[in-house]
JSON list of C-alpha atoms in Angstrom, two decimals:
[
{"chain": "A", "resi": 1, "resn": "MET", "atom": "CA", "xyz": [52.15, 74.85, 116.12]},
{"chain": "A", "resi": 2, "resn": "ARG", "atom": "CA", "xyz": [54.15, 73.29, 118.88]},
{"chain": "A", "resi": 3, "resn": "ASN", "atom": "CA", "xyz": [55.50, 69.87, 118.13]},
{"chain": "A", "resi": 4, "resn": "SER", "atom": "CA", "xyz": [55.79, 68.76, 121.74]},
{"chain": "A", "resi": 5, "resn": "SER", "atom": "CA", "xyz": [53.70, 68.85, 124.86]},
{"chain": "A", "resi": 6, "resn": "VAL", "atom": "CA", "xyz": [54.05, 69.04, 128.61]},
{"chain": "A", "resi": 7, "resn": "THR", "atom": "CA", "xyz": [52.00, 65.85, 128.92]},
{"chain": "A", "resi": 8, "resn": "LEU", "atom": "CA", "xyz": [54.36, 63.88, 126.68]},
{"chain": "A", "resi": 9, "resn": "ALA", "atom": "CA", "xyz": [57.40, 65.33, 128.45]},
{"chain": "A", "resi": 10, "resn": "ILE", "atom": "CA", "xyz": [56.06, 64.30, 131.87]},
{"chain": "A", "resi": 11, "resn": "CYS", "atom": "CA", "xyz": [55.27, 60.78, 130.63]},
{"chain": "A", "resi": 12, "resn": "ARG", "atom": "CA", "xyz": [58.65, 60.46, 128.92]},
{"chain": "A", "resi": 13, "resn": "ILE", "atom": "CA", "xyz": [60.67, 61.62, 131.92]},
{"chain": "A", "resi": 14, "resn": "ALA", "atom": "CA", "xyz": [58.68, 59.52, 134.40]},
{"chain": "A", "resi": 15, "resn": "ILE", "atom": "CA", "xyz": [58.92, 56.36, 132.28]},
{"chain": "A", "resi": 16, "resn": "ALA", "atom": "CA", "xyz": [62.63, 56.87, 131.60]},
{"chain": "A", "resi": 17, "resn": "PHE", "atom": "CA", "xyz": [63.24, 57.50, 135.31]},
{"chain": "A", "resi": 18, "resn": "VAL", "atom": "CA", "xyz": [61.56, 54.23, 136.25]},
{"chain": "A", "resi": 19, "resn": "TRP", "atom": "CA", "xyz": [63.53, 52.22, 133.67]},
{"chain": "A", "resi": 20, "resn": "ILE", "atom": "CA", "xyz": [66.86, 53.80, 134.64]},
{"chain": "A", "resi": 21, "resn": "TYR", "atom": "CA", "xyz": [66.26, 53.68, 138.40]},
{"chain": "A", "resi": 22, "resn": "GLN", "atom": "CA", "xyz": [65.10, 50.06, 138.28]},
{"chain": "A", "resi": 23, "resn": "GLY", "atom": "CA", "xyz": [68.16, 49.19, 136.21]},
{"chain": "A", "resi": 24, "resn": "ILE", "atom": "CA", "xyz": [70.65, 50.85, 138.53]},
{"chain": "A", "resi": 25, "resn": "PHE", "atom": "CA", "xyz": [69.50, 50.35, 142.09]},
{"chain": "A", "resi": 26, "resn": "PRO", "atom": "CA", "xyz": [67.85, 46.97, 142.59]},
{"chain": "A", "resi": 27, "resn": "LYS", "atom": "CA", "xyz": [69.85, 45.30, 139.80]},
{"chain": "A", "resi": 28, "resn": "LEU", "atom": "CA", "xyz": [73.30, 46.71, 138.97]},
{"chain": "A", "resi": 29, "resn": "LEU", "atom": "CA", "xyz": [74.22, 48.09, 142.39]},
{"chain": "A", "resi": 30, "resn": "GLY", "atom": "CA", "xyz": [73.04, 45.00, 144.21]},
{"chain": "A", "resi": 31, "resn": "PRO", "atom": "CA", "xyz": [71.53, 43.00, 143.06]},
{"chain": "A", "resi": 32, "resn": "HIS", "atom": "CA", "xyz": [68.89, 43.38, 145.73]},
{"chain": "A", "resi": 33, "resn": "PRO", "atom": "CA", "xyz": [68.03, 40.14, 147.55]},
{"chain": "A", "resi": 34, "resn": "ASP", "atom": "CA", "xyz": [64.45, 40.41, 146.25]},
{"chain": "A", "resi": 35, "resn": "GLU", "atom": "CA", "xyz": [65.77, 40.47, 142.67]},
{"chain": "A", "resi": 36, "resn": "ILE", "atom": "CA", "xyz": [67.70, 37.26, 143.33]},
{"chain": "A", "resi": 37, "resn": "ALA", "atom": "CA", "xyz": [64.71, 35.66, 145.06]},
{"chain": "A", "resi": 38, "resn": "MET", "atom": "CA", "xyz": [62.41, 36.62, 142.21]},
{"chain": "A", "resi": 39, "resn": "GLY", "atom": "CA", "xyz": [64.81, 35.14, 139.65]},
{"chain": "A", "resi": 40, "resn": "MET", "atom": "CA", "xyz": [65.01, 31.95, 141.68]},
{"chain": "A", "resi": 41, "resn": "ALA", "atom": "CA", "xyz": [61.19, 31.86, 141.85]},
{"chain": "A", "resi": 42, "resn": "PHE", "atom": "CA", "xyz": [61.30, 31.71, 138.03]},
{"chain": "A", "resi": 43, "resn": "GLY", "atom": "CA", "xyz": [63.56, 28.64, 138.29]},
{"chain": "A", "resi": 44, "resn": "LEU", "atom": "CA", "xyz": [67.02, 30.20, 137.98]},
{"chain": "A", "resi": 45, "resn": "THR", "atom": "CA", "xyz": [69.95, 29.22, 140.16]},
{"chain": "A", "resi": 46, "resn": "GLU", "atom": "CA", "xyz": [71.24, 31.92, 142.50]},
{"chain": "A", "resi": 47, "resn": "GLN", "atom": "CA", "xyz": [74.22, 32.60, 140.23]},
{"chain": "A", "resi": 48, "resn": "ASP", "atom": "CA", "xyz": [72.03, 32.75, 137.13]},
{"chain": "A", "resi": 49, "resn": "ALA", "atom": "CA", "xyz": [69.58, 35.03, 138.92]},
{"chain": "A", "resi": 50, "resn": "ARG", "atom": "CA", "xyz": [72.47, 37.37, 139.80]},
{"chain": "A", "resi": 51, "resn": "LEU", "atom": "CA", "xyz": [73.73, 37.39, 136.19]},
{"chain": "A", "resi": 52, "resn": "SER", "atom": "CA", "xyz": [70.19, 37.91, 134.91]},
{"chain": "A", "resi": 53, "resn": "SER", "atom": "CA", "xyz": [69.82, 40.85, 137.28]},
{"chain": "A", "resi": 54, "resn": "TYR", "atom": "CA", "xyz": [72.97, 42.51, 135.95]},
{"chain": "A", "resi": 55, "resn": "ALA", "atom": "CA", "xyz": [71.97, 41.92, 132.32]},
{"chain": "A", "resi": 56, "resn": "SER", "atom": "CA", "xyz": [68.41, 43.14, 132.78]},
{"chain": "A", "resi": 57, "resn": "GLY", "atom": "CA", "xyz": [69.67, 46.16, 134.74]},
{"chain": "A", "resi": 58, "resn": "ALA", "atom": "CA", "xyz": [71.94, 47.18, 131.88]},
{"chain": "A", "resi": 59, "resn": "MET", "atom": "CA", "xyz": [69.12, 46.70, 129.36]},
{"chain": "A", "resi": 60, "resn": "GLU", "atom": "CA", "xyz": [66.72, 48.75, 131.49]},
{"chain": "A", "resi": 61, "resn": "ILE", "atom": "CA", "xyz": [69.18, 51.65, 131.64]},
{"chain": "A", "resi": 62, "resn": "VAL", "atom": "CA", "xyz": [69.69, 51.58, 127.88]},
{"chain": "A", "resi": 63, "resn": "PHE", "atom": "CA", "xyz": [65.96, 51.40, 127.30]},
{"chain": "A", "resi": 64, "resn": "GLY", "atom": "CA", "xyz": [65.34, 54.33, 129.67]},
{"chain": "A", "resi": 65, "resn": "LEU", "atom": "CA", "xyz": [67.82, 56.40, 127.69]},
{"chain": "A", "resi": 66, "resn": "LEU", "atom": "CA", "xyz": [66.07, 55.39, 124.46]},
{"chain": "A", "resi": 67, "resn": "VAL", "atom": "CA", "xyz": [62.74, 56.57, 125.89]},
{"chain": "A", "resi": 68, "resn": "LEU", "atom": "CA", "xyz": [64.35, 59.96, 126.54]},
{"chain": "A", "resi": 69, "resn": "TRP", "atom": "CA", "xyz": [65.98, 60.14, 123.12]},
{"chain": "A", "resi": 70, "resn": "LEU", "atom": "CA", "xyz": [63.24, 58.66, 120.92]},
{"chain": "A", "resi": 71, "resn": "TYR", "atom": "CA", "xyz": [60.28, 60.30, 122.62]},
{"chain": "A", "resi": 72, "resn": "ARG", "atom": "CA", "xyz": [58.48, 61.08, 119.34]},
{"chain": "A", "resi": 73, "resn": "MET", "atom": "CA", "xyz": [58.43, 57.43, 118.34]},
{"chain": "A", "resi": 74, "resn": "ARG", "atom": "CA", "xyz": [55.67, 55.08, 119.41]},
{"chain": "A", "resi": 75, "resn": "TRP", "atom": "CA", "xyz": [57.65, 51.86, 119.87]},
{"chain": "A", "resi": 76, "resn": "PRO", "atom": "CA", "xyz": [59.38, 52.75, 123.19]},
{"chain": "A", "resi": 77, "resn": "TYR", "atom": "CA", "xyz": [55.97, 53.37, 124.76]},
{"chain": "A", "resi": 78, "resn": "VAL", "atom": "CA", "xyz": [54.50, 50.22, 123.18]},
{"chain": "A", "resi": 79, "resn": "VAL", "atom": "CA", "xyz": [57.40, 48.16, 124.57]},
{"chain": "A", "resi": 80, "resn": "THR", "atom": "CA", "xyz": [56.97, 49.82, 127.96]},
{"chain": "A", "resi": 81, "resn": "ALA", "atom": "CA", "xyz": [53.23, 49.08, 127.96]},
{"chain": "A", "resi": 82, "resn": "ALA", "atom": "CA", "xyz": [53.92, 45.49, 126.86]},
{"chain": "A", "resi": 83, "resn": "ALA", "atom": "CA", "xyz": [56.25, 45.10, 129.84]},
{"chain": "A", "resi": 84, "resn": "VAL", "atom": "CA", "xyz": [53.06, 44.67, 131.86]},
{"chain": "A", "resi": 85, "resn": "VAL", "atom": "CA", "xyz": [53.62, 41.01, 130.92]},
{"chain": "A", "resi": 86, "resn": "LEU", "atom": "CA", "xyz": [56.40, 41.02, 133.54]},
{"chain": "A", "resi": 87, "resn": "PHE", "atom": "CA", "xyz": [53.73, 41.95, 136.06]},
{"chain": "A", "resi": 88, "resn": "LEU", "atom": "CA", "xyz": [51.73, 38.90, 134.97]},
{"chain": "A", "resi": 89, "resn": "PHE", "atom": "CA", "xyz": [54.79, 36.66, 135.43]},
{"chain": "A", "resi": 90, "resn": "THR", "atom": "CA", "xyz": [55.18, 38.07, 138.91]},
{"chain": "A", "resi": 91, "resn": "ALA", "atom": "CA", "xyz": [51.52, 37.38, 139.62]},
{"chain": "A", "resi": 92, "resn": "VAL", "atom": "CA", "xyz": [51.96, 33.73, 138.61]},
{"chain": "A", "resi": 93, "resn": "TYR", "atom": "CA", "xyz": [55.47, 32.91, 139.86]},
{"chain": "A", "resi": 94, "resn": "ALA", "atom": "CA", "xyz": [56.07, 35.29, 142.77]},
{"chain": "A", "resi": 95, "resn": "PRO", "atom": "CA", "xyz": [52.70, 36.66, 143.94]},
{"chain": "A", "resi": 96, "resn": "GLN", "atom": "CA", "xyz": [54.11, 37.67, 147.33]},
{"chain": "A", "resi": 97, "resn": "TRP", "atom": "CA", "xyz": [55.59, 40.75, 145.62]},
{"chain": "A", "resi": 98, "resn": "LEU", "atom": "CA", "xyz": [52.19, 41.94, 144.43]},
{"chain": "A", "resi": 99, "resn": "TYR", "atom": "CA", "xyz": [51.21, 43.21, 147.87]},
{"chain": "A", "resi": 100, "resn": "SER", "atom": "CA", "xyz": [54.56, 43.90, 149.51]},
{"chain": "A", "resi": 101, "resn": "ALA", "atom": "CA", "xyz": [55.79, 47.40, 150.26]},
{"chain": "A", "resi": 102, "resn": "PHE", "atom": "CA", "xyz": [56.81, 49.24, 147.06]},
{"chain": "A", "resi": 103, "resn": "ASN", "atom": "CA", "xyz": [55.29, 46.42, 145.08]},
{"chain": "A", "resi": 104, "resn": "SER", "atom": "CA", "xyz": [55.18, 45.32, 141.48]},
{"chain": "A", "resi": 105, "resn": "THR", "atom": "CA", "xyz": [51.49, 46.10, 141.15]},
{"chain": "A", "resi": 106, "resn": "THR", "atom": "CA", "xyz": [51.72, 49.84, 141.68]},
{"chain": "A", "resi": 107, "resn": "LEU", "atom": "CA", "xyz": [54.93, 50.25, 139.70]},
{"chain": "A", "resi": 108, "resn": "ASN", "atom": "CA", "xyz": [53.96, 48.22, 136.64]},
{"chain": "A", "resi": 109, "resn": "LEU", "atom": "CA", "xyz": [50.39, 49.43, 136.33]},
{"chain": "A", "resi": 110, "resn": "THR", "atom": "CA", "xyz": [51.42, 53.08, 136.73]},
{"chain": "A", "resi": 111, "resn": "VAL", "atom": "CA", "xyz": [54.11, 52.79, 134.05]},
{"chain": "A", "resi": 112, "resn": "PHE", "atom": "CA", "xyz": [51.58, 51.00, 131.82]},
{"chain": "A", "resi": 113, "resn": "ALA", "atom": "CA", "xyz": [49.14, 53.90, 132.26]},
{"chain": "A", "resi": 114, "resn": "LEU", "atom": "CA", "xyz": [51.84, 56.50, 131.55]},
{"chain": "A", "resi": 115, "resn": "SER", "atom": "CA", "xyz": [52.71, 54.65, 128.34]},
{"chain": "A", "resi": 116, "resn": "ILE", "atom": "CA", "xyz": [49.09, 54.68, 127.20]},
{"chain": "A", "resi": 117, "resn": "VAL", "atom": "CA", "xyz": [48.86, 58.42, 127.93]},
{"chain": "A", "resi": 118, "resn": "ALA", "atom": "CA", "xyz": [52.09, 59.02, 125.97]},
{"chain": "A", "resi": 119, "resn": "LEU", "atom": "CA", "xyz": [50.75, 57.06, 122.99]},
{"chain": "A", "resi": 120, "resn": "ALA", "atom": "CA", "xyz": [47.49, 59.02, 123.08]},
{"chain": "A", "resi": 121, "resn": "GLU", "atom": "CA", "xyz": [49.43, 62.28, 123.24]},
{"chain": "A", "resi": 122, "resn": "ILE", "atom": "CA", "xyz": [51.61, 61.30, 120.26]},
{"chain": "A", "resi": 123, "resn": "THR", "atom": "CA", "xyz": [48.44, 60.52, 118.30]},
{"chain": "A", "resi": 124, "resn": "ARG", "atom": "CA", "xyz": [46.98, 63.90, 119.26]},
{"chain": "A", "resi": 125, "resn": "LEU", "atom": "CA", "xyz": [50.15, 65.73, 118.28]},
{"chain": "A", "resi": 126, "resn": "GLU", "atom": "CA", "xyz": [50.36, 63.90, 114.97]},
{"chain": "A", "resi": 127, "resn": "SER", "atom": "CA", "xyz": [46.79, 64.80, 114.09]},
{"chain": "A", "resi": 128, "resn": "ASN", "atom": "CA", "xyz": [47.30, 68.45, 115.04]},
{"chain": "A", "resi": 129, "resn": "ASN", "atom": "CA", "xyz": [50.71, 68.93, 113.51]},
{"chain": "A", "resi": 130, "resn": "SER", "atom": "CA", "xyz": [51.93, 67.30, 110.33]},
{"chain": "A", "resi": 131, "resn": "SER", "atom": "CA", "xyz": [55.55, 68.16, 111.20]},
{"chain": "A", "resi": 132, "resn": "PHE", "atom": "CA", "xyz": [55.50, 65.90, 114.27]},
{"chain": "A", "resi": 133, "resn": "SER", "atom": "CA", "xyz": [57.60, 62.93, 113.21]},
{"chain": "A", "resi": 134, "resn": "ARG", "atom": "CA", "xyz": [57.01, 59.31, 114.16]}
]
């Protein structure tokens, strides 16, 4: 039996792309003014918001690479799904970004859904193939 699937590959690549892209473009190569404003909405100074943006950007890139590398493991998808908490912080502290163009709502909820699909696919593969490792 195959020990991988097109569904899991699509989820893995899409999730990794989002993590890596979000780490590079609005954070490391900027940081984008919205990243700074969002950090300041959470109570950070402008300088701390900039430093936080760089640090979170680097972590997002590393995590995206881990999603690509550790695609048979559940925890990267669980962590990605749990990141929906960031969406809740945005809803409370910076709700203006929930309905702006290219907003937090569509990005976070789509990545959450992809993570759930990936976890379901791993479960399916494990039940169909004992050689599929966790």
